[in-house]
Amino acid sequence: MRMTTEEAFIKVLQLHGIEHAFGIIGSAFMPISDLFPKAGITFWDVAHEANGGLICDGYTRATGKVAMAIAQNGPGVTNFVTAVKTAYWNHTPMLLVTPQAANRTIGQGGFQEVEQMAMFRDTVCYQEEVRDPARVAEVLNRVITKAKRLSAPAQINMPRDFWTQVIDITLPSIIELEPPAGGVDAIAQAAKLLSEAAFPVILSGAGVVIGNAIADCVALAERLDAPVCNGYQHNDSFPGSHRLAAGPLGYNGSKAAMELIAKADVVLALGTRLNPFSTLPGYGIDYWPTTAKVIQVDINPDRIGLTKPLAVAICGDAGRVARQILAQLAPKAGDAGREQRKALIHTTRSAWLQQLSSMDHEDDDDGTTWNARARVRDPERMSPRQAWRAIQAGLPRESIISSDIGNNCAIGNAYPSFDSGRRYLSPGLFGPCGYGFPAIIGAKIGRPDLPVVGFSGDGAFGISMNEMSSIGREEWPGITMVIFRNYQWGAEKRNSTLWYDDNFVGTELDPHLSYARVAVACGLQGVTVRSPAELTAALAESCAAQQDGVTTFIEVVLNQELGEPFRRDAMKKPVVIAGIDRADMRPQPGAA
C-alpha cells in the first residue's frame, strides 16, 4: 500500500485503539497531529509536558487503556523524563513518542538537539529509533506491543525529517499473547503449602489490579479464610469492606495488616514484586514474618526473589495463577485453626478501625516537641487526621482518588478503601512530588462517569499547579482537587526535627499564597475550608458539581503537625568533627 509516513504512523495507532495523546504542540510532530482529528485521536494540550506524562499515567491506570505522550524534540521531550520513570514503576503501559532532530543535522549541536535515546534508556522497558522511513509502521507496532506486554512505557524515537515521506508499505498485524500462567510444578508446590498452612496470609499487589484478578484473589482468600493485606499504595487491590480485608502494609499503613501478617506461616505474595518500601516497619512494628514460607507471583521474572527469600517462585499472571492454585487446594485447605483465625481477623480489623477513627494527632519522638507546639500555636486549625476523617465522610464510595508525595498525604495512607480496582492512583516508588493533580485529570478523562478527587500538599501542588491554566477550557472535564495547606515541606521538616534540632533549611512555604484565589483567577471554583464540617460539605458538593463540568479546588487549612518520617533507617544524627565557621567563607570576585 502506498502512503505517507505520517499516514502509516496514524494507521498503526488506530490498529491499537490509541485515542488520546498528551503533550504540548510542536512543529516536530505536526504532520501527525494534523491528522489526529480525522483519525479519532484527541490531543490534550497541557501547560507542561511533565504534567502531560502524569495525566497519561492517570488515564491508563484508571482505564487499562494505552495512551500516548508526545512533545517537541529537545526541551519538550526532556520534560517527560520524571513522568515516564514514574509510569515505569507504576507498571503503566504508555507510548512515548519522541520526535528527534533531523537526521541531516544530528551531531552538529543544532536547535533543540539532545540524545533522546540515552536520556530515556533507564526509564522505559523498550526503545527503538526509526532508521528508515519505510520501517515506521513496523517499529511503532513493536514499541506499542512491548509497552503492553511488559506493562511499562516504551519509546519510539522518530527523526523529524522522516515525516512527509511517501513509502510503499504493508501494515503490520497485531500479535496478542496470552500472559504466562506459571509453572505446573511451582503451582502444585504453592497449593500444597497453602493447603497445609495454619495461618495463610495473602499480600495483594498491583498485578492483581492490572490483571483484573481481584475476584480471583477474593475467591482464594474466602476458600482459605486468609486475611488479605494490600501492598503499599495499592489499597484498591482488594475490596476494603470485605471481612478478610486487613488493609495496606508499609508506611502509615494498617496496624491490622501488620499484626496479622506477622502471624503468617505461609504468605502468598500475589501480583507483587515485594518492593522494599512495602514491608518496612511501621508504628514501631517490625512485622515481616521472617520464618514464613513465601510464595511470590509476579509476571516479570526479573523481579522475583529480589527482596525476600522464597519458598516458591511463580512467573505468571496473578489471575491465572490464583485460579490454578484454588483448583489444586486440598479438600481440607484452610481448615486448620479456621474458626480461631476468622475470629482473630475480625477482632484485629475492628480494633484497628476503631483506633484509626479516634486518632486525632501525631506523636512526637522523645526529645522533640514540634507537634505539641504546633497544636498550641494553632489550636483552631484541623490536624491532618481530622481532615482525613472529614474526607472519608464526604467522599463518594465509587470515587477514583489520586494522592501525592508528602507528609499530609502519607498520613492518609490507611484511610481510603475501595470496592473495585483502578480507583487509587499514587505516585509509586519513584515518588515524584506533583503527581496528585495531573493524575486525577487523566483519570477523569478516562472515566468521566465517576467522581474523581486528587489530594496534594501545598509544596507538591506547587510543582504541577501550572495545569490550572489549561483545564478550564471547555473540552476539559470537571475534577475536584484537595490541597492541604500547612505552609511547609512537611516530610523534610520532620527530618529536620528528628536529626537537625529544628534547623529548618528550605522547609518554609509562603503563608500569603492562596491556591483557592489562584483557582478563581483561572476561571475555576476555589474554596478555603477550616473545619471538618466545611471540608466534608465542600467535598460532597464539588463531586456533585463535576457532572456539570465544574472544577473545584478545595484549600484545606491545617495545623503544622508532622507524621512519621518516610524511613527512619535512611538518616542518622550528624556528628561534628572539623566544625563549620561562617568566617571561613571567602568572597569571590563578581562582574564589574
PDB file of C-alpha atoms in Angstrom, residues 286-556:
ATOM      1  CA  ASP A 286       8.778  -4.937  62.540  1.00  0.00           C
ATOM      2  CA  TYR A 287       6.061  -7.162  61.151  1.00  0.00           C
ATOM      3  CA  TRP A 288       7.515  -9.112  58.225  1.00  0.00           C
ATOM      4  CA  PRO A 289       7.328 -12.842  59.157  1.00  0.00           C
ATOM      5  CA  THR A 290      10.929 -13.913  58.593  1.00  0.00           C
ATOM      6  CA  THR A 291      10.187 -17.590  59.260  1.00  0.00           C
ATOM      7  CA  ALA A 292       7.139 -17.787  56.986  1.00  0.00           C
ATOM      8  CA  LYS A 293       7.298 -19.635  53.666  1.00  0.00           C
ATOM      9  CA  VAL A 294       6.807 -17.022  50.926  1.00  0.00           C
ATOM     10  CA  ILE A 295       5.201 -17.754  47.568  1.00  0.00           C
ATOM     11  CA  GLN A 296       5.835 -14.900  45.143  1.00  0.00           C
ATOM     12  CA  VAL A 297       3.757 -14.483  41.987  1.00  0.00           C
ATOM     13  CA  ASP A 298       4.892 -11.836  39.508  1.00  0.00           C
ATOM     14  CA  ILE A 299       4.566 -11.573  35.757  1.00  0.00           C
ATOM     15  CA  ASN A 300       8.121 -10.225  35.417  1.00  0.00           C
ATOM     16  CA  PRO A 301      10.716 -12.933  36.114  1.00  0.00           C
ATOM     17  CA  ASP A 302      13.449 -10.350  36.694  1.00  0.00           C
ATOM     18  CA  ARG A 303      11.675  -9.082  39.826  1.00  0.00           C
ATOM     19  CA  ILE A 304      11.063 -12.419  41.515  1.00  0.00           C
ATOM     20  CA  GLY A 305      13.206 -13.128  44.562  1.00  0.00           C
ATOM     21  CA  LEU A 306      14.887  -9.728  44.593  1.00  0.00           C
ATOM     22  CA  THR A 307      13.928  -8.665  48.111  1.00  0.00           C
ATOM     23  CA  LYS A 308      12.761 -11.690  50.137  1.00  0.00           C
ATOM     24  CA  PRO A 309      13.797 -15.345  50.467  1.00  0.00           C
ATOM     25  CA  LEU A 310      11.222 -17.503  48.667  1.00  0.00           C
ATOM     26  CA  ALA A 311       9.853 -20.984  49.125  1.00  0.00           C
ATOM     27  CA  VAL A 312       8.122 -20.947  45.723  1.00  0.00           C
ATOM     28  CA  ALA A 313       8.621 -18.603  42.767  1.00  0.00           C
ATOM     29  CA  ILE A 314       5.897 -18.345  40.128  1.00  0.00           C
ATOM     30  CA  CYS A 315       6.216 -16.288  36.954  1.00  0.00           C
ATOM     31  CA  GLY A 316       2.687 -15.631  35.795  1.00  0.00           C
ATOM     32  CA  ASP A 317      -0.429 -13.527  35.586  1.00  0.00           C
ATOM     33  CA  ALA A 318      -1.986 -13.047  39.021  1.00  0.00           C
ATOM     34  CA  GLY A 319      -5.471 -14.166  37.986  1.00  0.00           C
ATOM     35  CA  ARG A 320      -4.433 -17.241  36.043  1.00  0.00           C
ATOM     36  CA  VAL A 321      -2.125 -18.369  38.832  1.00  0.00           C
ATOM     37  CA  ALA A 322      -4.707 -17.725  41.571  1.00  0.00           C
ATOM     38  CA  ARG A 323      -7.342 -19.760  39.732  1.00  0.00           C
ATOM     39  CA  GLN A 324      -4.977 -22.714  39.311  1.00  0.00           C
ATOM     40  CA  ILE A 325      -3.901 -22.642  42.948  1.00  0.00           C
ATOM     41  CA  LEU A 326      -7.535 -22.548  44.031  1.00  0.00           C
ATOM     42  CA  ALA A 327      -8.354 -25.571  41.859  1.00  0.00           C
ATOM     43  CA  GLN A 328      -5.474 -27.582  43.351  1.00  0.00           C
ATOM     44  CA  LEU A 329      -6.050 -26.857  47.037  1.00  0.00           C
ATOM     45  CA  ALA A 330      -6.608 -29.932  49.175  1.00  0.00           C
ATOM     46  CA  PRO A 331     -10.174 -30.556  50.425  1.00  0.00           C
ATOM     47  CA  LYS A 332      -9.179 -29.581  53.958  1.00  0.00           C
ATOM     48  CA  ALA A 333      -7.147 -26.496  52.947  1.00  0.00           C
ATOM     49  CA  GLY A 334      -7.691 -23.702  55.436  1.00  0.00           C
ATOM     50  CA  ASP A 335      -9.378 -25.931  57.996  1.00  0.00           C
ATOM     51  CA  ALA A 336      -6.508 -25.814  60.484  1.00  0.00           C
ATOM     52  CA  GLY A 337      -7.461 -23.151  63.021  1.00  0.00           C
ATOM     53  CA  ARG A 338     -10.113 -21.722  60.682  1.00  0.00           C
ATOM     54  CA  GLU A 339     -12.589 -20.511  63.300  1.00  0.00           C
ATOM     55  CA  GLN A 340      -9.900 -19.034  65.545  1.00  0.00           C
ATOM     56  CA  ARG A 341      -8.325 -17.323  62.541  1.00  0.00           C
ATOM     57  CA  LYS A 342     -11.642 -15.847  61.425  1.00  0.00           C
ATOM     58  CA  ALA A 343     -12.274 -14.547  64.922  1.00  0.00           C
ATOM     59  CA  LEU A 344      -8.792 -13.046  65.142  1.00  0.00           C
ATOM     60  CA  ILE A 345      -9.155 -11.330  61.760  1.00  0.00           C
ATOM     61  CA  HIS A 346     -12.449  -9.825  62.869  1.00  0.00           C
ATOM     62  CA  THR A 347     -11.218  -8.558  66.230  1.00  0.00           C
ATOM     63  CA  THR A 348      -7.909  -7.261  64.847  1.00  0.00           C
ATOM     64  CA  ARG A 349      -9.604  -5.495  61.964  1.00  0.00           C
ATOM     65  CA  SER A 350     -12.304  -3.984  64.208  1.00  0.00           C
ATOM     66  CA  ALA A 351      -9.801  -2.817  66.807  1.00  0.00           C
ATOM     67  CA  TRP A 352      -7.692  -1.072  64.162  1.00  0.00           C
ATOM     68  CA  LEU A 353     -10.642   0.641  62.507  1.00  0.00           C
ATOM     69  CA  GLN A 354     -11.789   1.869  65.905  1.00  0.00           C
ATOM     70  CA  GLN A 355      -8.290   3.103  66.738  1.00  0.00           C
ATOM     71  CA  LEU A 356      -7.938   4.789  63.339  1.00  0.00           C
ATOM     72  CA  SER A 357     -11.236   6.601  63.801  1.00  0.00           C
ATOM     73  CA  SER A 358     -10.079   8.004  67.138  1.00  0.00           C
ATOM     74  CA  MET A 359      -6.555   9.068  66.127  1.00  0.00           C
ATOM     75  CA  ASP A 360      -6.544  12.867  66.194  1.00  0.00           C
ATOM     76  CA  HIS A 361      -2.894  13.901  66.451  1.00  0.00           C
ATOM     77  CA  GLU A 362       0.687  12.944  65.619  1.00  0.00           C
ATOM     78  CA  ASP A 363       3.126  11.889  68.314  1.00  0.00           C
ATOM     79  CA  ASP A 364       6.484  13.500  68.964  1.00  0.00           C
ATOM     80  CA  ASP A 365       9.639  11.441  69.297  1.00  0.00           C
ATOM     81  CA  ASP A 366      11.425  11.547  72.620  1.00  0.00           C
ATOM     82  CA  GLY A 367      13.396  14.768  72.881  1.00  0.00           C
ATOM     83  CA  THR A 368      11.291  16.623  70.281  1.00  0.00           C
ATOM     84  CA  THR A 369       8.203  18.789  70.821  1.00  0.00           C
ATOM     85  CA  TRP A 370       7.263  20.120  67.377  1.00  0.00           C
ATOM     86  CA  ASN A 371       3.806  18.521  67.197  1.00  0.00           C
ATOM     87  CA  ALA A 372       2.873  19.617  70.716  1.00  0.00           C
ATOM     88  CA  ARG A 373       3.974  23.169  69.901  1.00  0.00           C
ATOM     89  CA  ALA A 374       2.030  23.107  66.612  1.00  0.00           C
ATOM     90  CA  ARG A 375      -1.198  22.281  68.439  1.00  0.00           C
ATOM     91  CA  VAL A 376      -0.669  25.079  70.948  1.00  0.00           C
ATOM     92  CA  ARG A 377       0.318  27.572  68.262  1.00  0.00           C
ATOM     93  CA  ASP A 378      -2.775  26.979  66.088  1.00  0.00           C
ATOM     94  CA  PRO A 379      -5.431  25.460  68.366  1.00  0.00           C
ATOM     95  CA  GLU A 380      -8.270  26.400  65.987  1.00  0.00           C
ATOM     96  CA  ARG A 381      -6.827  24.534  62.998  1.00  0.00           C
ATOM     97  CA  MET A 382      -7.594  20.966  61.968  1.00  0.00           C
ATOM     98  CA  SER A 383      -4.981  18.271  62.297  1.00  0.00           C
ATOM     99  CA  PRO A 384      -4.231  16.120  59.236  1.00  0.00           C
ATOM    100  CA  ARG A 385      -6.056  13.127  60.709  1.00  0.00           C
ATOM    101  CA  GLN A 386      -9.152  15.169  61.490  1.00  0.00           C
ATOM    102  CA  ALA A 387      -9.120  16.270  57.871  1.00  0.00           C
ATOM    103  CA  TRP A 388      -8.835  12.702  56.584  1.00  0.00           C
ATOM    104  CA  ARG A 389     -11.820  11.593  58.645  1.00  0.00           C
ATOM    105  CA  ALA A 390     -13.825  14.501  57.238  1.00  0.00           C
ATOM    106  CA  ILE A 391     -12.750  13.461  53.747  1.00  0.00           C
ATOM    107  CA  GLN A 392     -13.969   9.919  54.302  1.00  0.00           C
ATOM    108  CA  ALA A 393     -17.356  11.319  55.309  1.00  0.00           C
ATOM    109  CA  GLY A 394     -17.737  13.394  52.138  1.00  0.00           C
ATOM    110  CA  LEU A 395     -16.106  11.192  49.525  1.00  0.00           C
ATOM    111  CA  PRO A 396     -18.494   9.196  47.310  1.00  0.00           C
ATOM    112  CA  ARG A 397     -17.802   5.469  47.645  1.00  0.00           C
ATOM    113  CA  GLU A 398     -17.332   4.977  43.887  1.00  0.00           C
ATOM    114  CA  SER A 399     -14.725   7.743  43.564  1.00  0.00           C
ATOM    115  CA  ILE A 400     -11.320   7.477  41.958  1.00  0.00           C
ATOM    116  CA  ILE A 401      -8.732   9.287  44.042  1.00  0.00           C
ATOM    117  CA  SER A 402      -5.117  10.252  43.495  1.00  0.00           C
ATOM    118  CA  SER A 403      -2.578  11.022  46.164  1.00  0.00           C
ATOM    119  CA  ASP A 404       0.771  12.777  46.180  1.00  0.00           C
ATOM    120  CA  ILE A 405       4.130  12.534  47.881  1.00  0.00           C
ATOM    121  CA  GLY A 406       4.288  14.466  51.133  1.00  0.00           C
ATOM    122  CA  ASN A 407       3.564  14.281  54.834  1.00  0.00           C
ATOM    123  CA  ASN A 408      -0.158  15.038  54.881  1.00  0.00           C
ATOM    124  CA  CYS A 409      -0.934  12.679  52.003  1.00  0.00           C
ATOM    125  CA  ALA A 410       1.188   9.985  53.635  1.00  0.00           C
ATOM    126  CA  ILE A 411      -0.713  10.327  56.908  1.00  0.00           C
ATOM    127  CA  GLY A 412      -3.809   9.433  54.884  1.00  0.00           C
ATOM    128  CA  ASN A 413      -2.441   6.147  53.518  1.00  0.00           C
ATOM    129  CA  ALA A 414      -4.512   3.959  55.838  1.00  0.00           C
ATOM    130  CA  TYR A 415      -7.846   5.709  55.299  1.00  0.00           C
ATOM    131  CA  PRO A 416      -9.025   5.049  51.710  1.00  0.00           C
ATOM    132  CA  SER A 417     -10.569   1.693  50.864  1.00  0.00           C
ATOM    133  CA  PHE A 418     -12.335   0.661  47.677  1.00  0.00           C
ATOM    134  CA  ASP A 419     -14.799  -1.884  46.339  1.00  0.00           C
ATOM    135  CA  SER A 420     -13.223  -2.005  42.858  1.00  0.00           C
ATOM    136  CA  GLY A 421      -9.830  -1.838  41.247  1.00  0.00           C
ATOM    137  CA  ARG A 422      -8.323   1.103  39.359  1.00  0.00           C
ATOM    138  CA  ARG A 423      -9.640   3.523  41.976  1.00  0.00           C
ATOM    139  CA  TYR A 424      -6.431   4.551  43.789  1.00  0.00           C
ATOM    140  CA  LEU A 425      -3.703   6.416  41.917  1.00  0.00           C
ATOM    141  CA  SER A 426      -0.493   7.064  43.808  1.00  0.00           C
ATOM    142  CA  PRO A 427       2.959   8.325  42.845  1.00  0.00           C
ATOM    143  CA  GLY A 428       4.506   4.903  43.242  1.00  0.00           C
ATOM    144  CA  LEU A 429       8.067   4.102  44.157  1.00  0.00           C
ATOM    145  CA  PHE A 430       9.708   6.785  42.025  1.00  0.00           C
ATOM    146  CA  GLY A 431       7.891   9.219  44.305  1.00  0.00           C
ATOM    147  CA  PRO A 432       7.549  12.453  42.307  1.00  0.00           C
ATOM    148  CA  CYS A 433       6.050  15.457  44.059  1.00  0.00           C
ATOM    149  CA  GLY A 434       3.250  16.972  41.998  1.00  0.00           C
ATOM    150  CA  TYR A 435       1.610  13.683  40.966  1.00  0.00           C
ATOM    151  CA  GLY A 436      -1.815  14.059  42.582  1.00  0.00           C
ATOM    152  CA  PHE A 437      -3.154  16.901  40.411  1.00  0.00           C
ATOM    153  CA  PRO A 438      -2.286  15.752  36.880  1.00  0.00           C
ATOM    154  CA  ALA A 439      -3.032  12.087  37.595  1.00  0.00           C
ATOM    155  CA  ILE A 440      -6.609  12.827  38.599  1.00  0.00           C
ATOM    156  CA  ILE A 441      -7.118  14.859  35.420  1.00  0.00           C
ATOM    157  CA  GLY A 442      -6.150  11.796  33.400  1.00  0.00           C
ATOM    158  CA  ALA A 443      -8.444   9.602  35.456  1.00  0.00           C
ATOM    159  CA  LYS A 444     -11.417  11.859  34.726  1.00  0.00           C
ATOM    160  CA  ILE A 445     -10.647  11.932  31.005  1.00  0.00           C
ATOM    161  CA  GLY A 446     -10.722   8.142  31.048  1.00  0.00           C
ATOM    162  CA  ARG A 447     -13.656   7.718  33.424  1.00  0.00           C
ATOM    163  CA  PRO A 448     -15.960  10.723  33.023  1.00  0.00           C
ATOM    164  CA  ASP A 449     -18.756   8.671  34.621  1.00  0.00           C
ATOM    165  CA  LEU A 450     -17.108   8.604  38.054  1.00  0.00           C
ATOM    166  CA  PRO A 451     -16.361  11.332  40.607  1.00  0.00           C
ATOM    167  CA  VAL A 452     -12.627  11.947  40.927  1.00  0.00           C
ATOM    168  CA  VAL A 453     -10.686  13.663  43.719  1.00  0.00           C
ATOM    169  CA  GLY A 454      -6.993  14.479  43.845  1.00  0.00           C
ATOM    170  CA  PHE A 455      -5.012  15.128  47.028  1.00  0.00           C
ATOM    171  CA  SER A 456      -1.775  17.036  47.401  1.00  0.00           C
ATOM    172  CA  GLY A 457       0.176  19.002  49.951  1.00  0.00           C
ATOM    173  CA  ASP A 458       0.835  22.664  49.235  1.00  0.00           C
ATOM    174  CA  GLY A 459       4.503  22.091  48.396  1.00  0.00           C
ATOM    175  CA  ALA A 460       3.870  19.234  45.973  1.00  0.00           C
ATOM    176  CA  PHE A 461       0.895  21.004  44.412  1.00  0.00           C
ATOM    177  CA  GLY A 462       3.083  23.998  43.593  1.00  0.00           C
ATOM    178  CA  ILE A 463       5.126  21.794  41.261  1.00  0.00           C
ATOM    179  CA  SER A 464       2.174  20.978  38.995  1.00  0.00           C
ATOM    180  CA  MET A 465      -0.104  23.968  39.597  1.00  0.00           C
ATOM    181  CA  ASN A 466       0.601  25.402  36.128  1.00  0.00           C
ATOM    182  CA  GLU A 467      -2.000  22.928  34.823  1.00  0.00           C
ATOM    183  CA  MET A 468      -4.625  25.195  36.404  1.00  0.00           C
ATOM    184  CA  SER A 469      -4.124  27.327  33.306  1.00  0.00           C
ATOM    185  CA  SER A 470      -5.107  24.528  30.900  1.00  0.00           C
ATOM    186  CA  ILE A 471      -8.018  22.611  32.430  1.00  0.00           C
ATOM    187  CA  GLY A 472     -10.543  25.429  32.408  1.00  0.00           C
ATOM    188  CA  ARG A 473     -11.027  25.127  28.668  1.00  0.00           C
ATOM    189  CA  GLU A 474     -14.418  23.893  27.542  1.00  0.00           C
ATOM    190  CA  GLU A 475     -13.356  20.429  26.421  1.00  0.00           C
ATOM    191  CA  TRP A 476     -11.670  19.526  29.722  1.00  0.00           C
ATOM    192  CA  PRO A 477     -13.764  17.640  32.319  1.00  0.00           C
ATOM    193  CA  GLY A 478     -14.525  18.809  35.831  1.00  0.00           C
ATOM    194  CA  ILE A 479     -12.468  17.470  38.735  1.00  0.00           C
ATOM    195  CA  THR A 480     -12.033  18.070  42.468  1.00  0.00           C
ATOM    196  CA  MET A 481      -8.571  18.870  43.834  1.00  0.00           C
ATOM    197  CA  VAL A 482      -7.903  18.989  47.583  1.00  0.00           C
ATOM    198  CA  ILE A 483      -4.796  20.909  48.680  1.00  0.00           C
ATOM    199  CA  PHE A 484      -3.554  20.543  52.243  1.00  0.00           C
ATOM    200  CA  ARG A 485      -2.149  23.877  53.434  1.00  0.00           C
ATOM    201  CA  ASN A 486       0.310  23.729  56.302  1.00  0.00           C
ATOM    202  CA  TYR A 487       2.792  26.109  54.656  1.00  0.00           C
ATOM    203  CA  GLN A 488       5.773  23.791  54.883  1.00  0.00           C
ATOM    204  CA  TRP A 489       7.587  20.903  53.227  1.00  0.00           C
ATOM    205  CA  GLY A 490       6.346  18.568  55.934  1.00  0.00           C
ATOM    206  CA  ALA A 491       8.312  15.377  55.301  1.00  0.00           C
ATOM    207  CA  GLU A 492      11.627  17.219  55.270  1.00  0.00           C
ATOM    208  CA  LYS A 493      10.595  19.311  58.242  1.00  0.00           C
ATOM    209  CA  ARG A 494      10.003  16.127  60.244  1.00  0.00           C
ATOM    210  CA  ASN A 495      13.517  15.019  59.290  1.00  0.00           C
ATOM    211  CA  SER A 496      14.788  18.393  60.486  1.00  0.00           C
ATOM    212  CA  THR A 497      13.102  17.994  63.870  1.00  0.00           C
ATOM    213  CA  LEU A 498      14.436  14.472  64.343  1.00  0.00           C
ATOM    214  CA  TRP A 499      18.030  14.811  63.200  1.00  0.00           C
ATOM    215  CA  TYR A 500      18.873  18.508  62.876  1.00  0.00           C
ATOM    216  CA  ASP A 501      17.475  20.151  66.041  1.00  0.00           C
ATOM    217  CA  ASP A 502      14.754  22.197  64.273  1.00  0.00           C
ATOM    218  CA  ASN A 503      17.275  23.777  61.878  1.00  0.00           C
ATOM    219  CA  PHE A 504      14.719  24.341  59.132  1.00  0.00           C
ATOM    220  CA  VAL A 505      16.573  24.967  55.872  1.00  0.00           C
ATOM    221  CA  GLY A 506      14.331  25.339  52.832  1.00  0.00           C
ATOM    222  CA  THR A 507      11.216  23.949  54.518  1.00  0.00           C
ATOM    223  CA  GLU A 508       9.022  27.064  54.793  1.00  0.00           C
ATOM    224  CA  LEU A 509       6.348  27.996  52.226  1.00  0.00           C
ATOM    225  CA  ASP A 510       4.567  31.298  51.582  1.00  0.00           C
ATOM    226  CA  PRO A 511       1.639  31.703  54.016  1.00  0.00           C
ATOM    227  CA  HIS A 512       0.209  34.559  51.940  1.00  0.00           C
ATOM    228  CA  LEU A 513      -0.414  32.459  48.829  1.00  0.00           C
ATOM    229  CA  SER A 514      -3.958  31.190  48.342  1.00  0.00           C
ATOM    230  CA  TYR A 515      -4.470  28.421  45.830  1.00  0.00           C
ATOM    231  CA  ALA A 516      -8.215  28.963  46.103  1.00  0.00           C
ATOM    232  CA  ARG A 517      -7.785  32.535  44.869  1.00  0.00           C
ATOM    233  CA  VAL A 518      -5.492  31.336  42.083  1.00  0.00           C
ATOM    234  CA  ALA A 519      -8.226  28.906  41.025  1.00  0.00           C
ATOM    235  CA  VAL A 520     -10.782  31.703  40.839  1.00  0.00           C
ATOM    236  CA  ALA A 521      -8.347  33.794  38.789  1.00  0.00           C
ATOM    237  CA  CYS A 522      -8.135  30.853  36.352  1.00  0.00           C
ATOM    238  CA  GLY A 523     -11.913  30.817  35.966  1.00  0.00           C
ATOM    239  CA  LEU A 524     -12.354  27.793  38.220  1.00  0.00           C
ATOM    240  CA  GLN A 525     -14.018  27.256  41.578  1.00  0.00           C
ATOM    241  CA  GLY A 526     -11.881  27.852  44.659  1.00  0.00           C
ATOM    242  CA  VAL A 527     -12.880  27.424  48.280  1.00  0.00           C
ATOM    243  CA  THR A 528     -10.970  27.564  51.565  1.00  0.00           C
ATOM    244  CA  VAL A 529     -12.158  25.340  54.431  1.00  0.00           C
ATOM    245  CA  ARG A 530     -11.091  25.450  58.078  1.00  0.00           C
ATOM    246  CA  SER A 531     -13.233  22.840  59.851  1.00  0.00           C
ATOM    247  CA  PRO A 532     -14.117  19.171  59.317  1.00  0.00           C
ATOM    248  CA  ALA A 533     -17.751  20.027  58.618  1.00  0.00           C
ATOM    249  CA  GLU A 534     -16.770  22.584  55.971  1.00  0.00           C
ATOM    250  CA  LEU A 535     -14.420  20.072  54.352  1.00  0.00           C
ATOM    251  CA  THR A 536     -16.995  17.279  54.219  1.00  0.00           C
ATOM    252  CA  ALA A 537     -19.612  19.580  52.711  1.00  0.00           C
ATOM    253  CA  ALA A 538     -17.250  21.129  50.161  1.00  0.00           C
ATOM    254  CA  LEU A 539     -16.062  17.718  49.019  1.00  0.00           C
ATOM    255  CA  ALA A 540     -19.561  16.343  48.542  1.00  0.00           C
ATOM    256  CA  GLU A 541     -20.725  19.475  46.708  1.00  0.00           C
ATOM    257  CA  SER A 542     -17.719  19.570  44.408  1.00  0.00           C
ATOM    258  CA  CYS A 543     -18.075  15.908  43.445  1.00  0.00           C
ATOM    259  CA  ALA A 544     -21.704  16.514  42.500  1.00  0.00           C
ATOM    260  CA  ALA A 545     -20.705  19.597  40.502  1.00  0.00           C
ATOM    261  CA  GLN A 546     -18.349  17.526  38.350  1.00  0.00           C
ATOM    262  CA  GLN A 547     -21.411  16.280  36.475  1.00  0.00           C
ATOM    263  CA  ASP A 548     -21.833  19.831  35.172  1.00  0.00           C
ATOM    264  CA  GLY A 549     -18.177  20.107  34.183  1.00  0.00           C
ATOM    265  CA  VAL A 550     -17.238  22.224  37.221  1.00  0.00           C
ATOM    266  CA  THR A 551     -13.685  22.001  38.575  1.00  0.00           C
ATOM    267  CA  THR A 552     -13.188  22.883  42.250  1.00  0.00           C
ATOM    268  CA  PHE A 553     -10.006  23.444  44.246  1.00  0.00           C
ATOM    269  CA  ILE A 554     -10.505  22.931  47.982  1.00  0.00           C
ATOM    270  CA  GLU A 555      -7.814  24.555  50.077  1.00  0.00           C
ATOM    271  CA  VAL A 556      -7.715  22.867  53.500  1.00  0.00           C
TER     272      VAL A 556
END
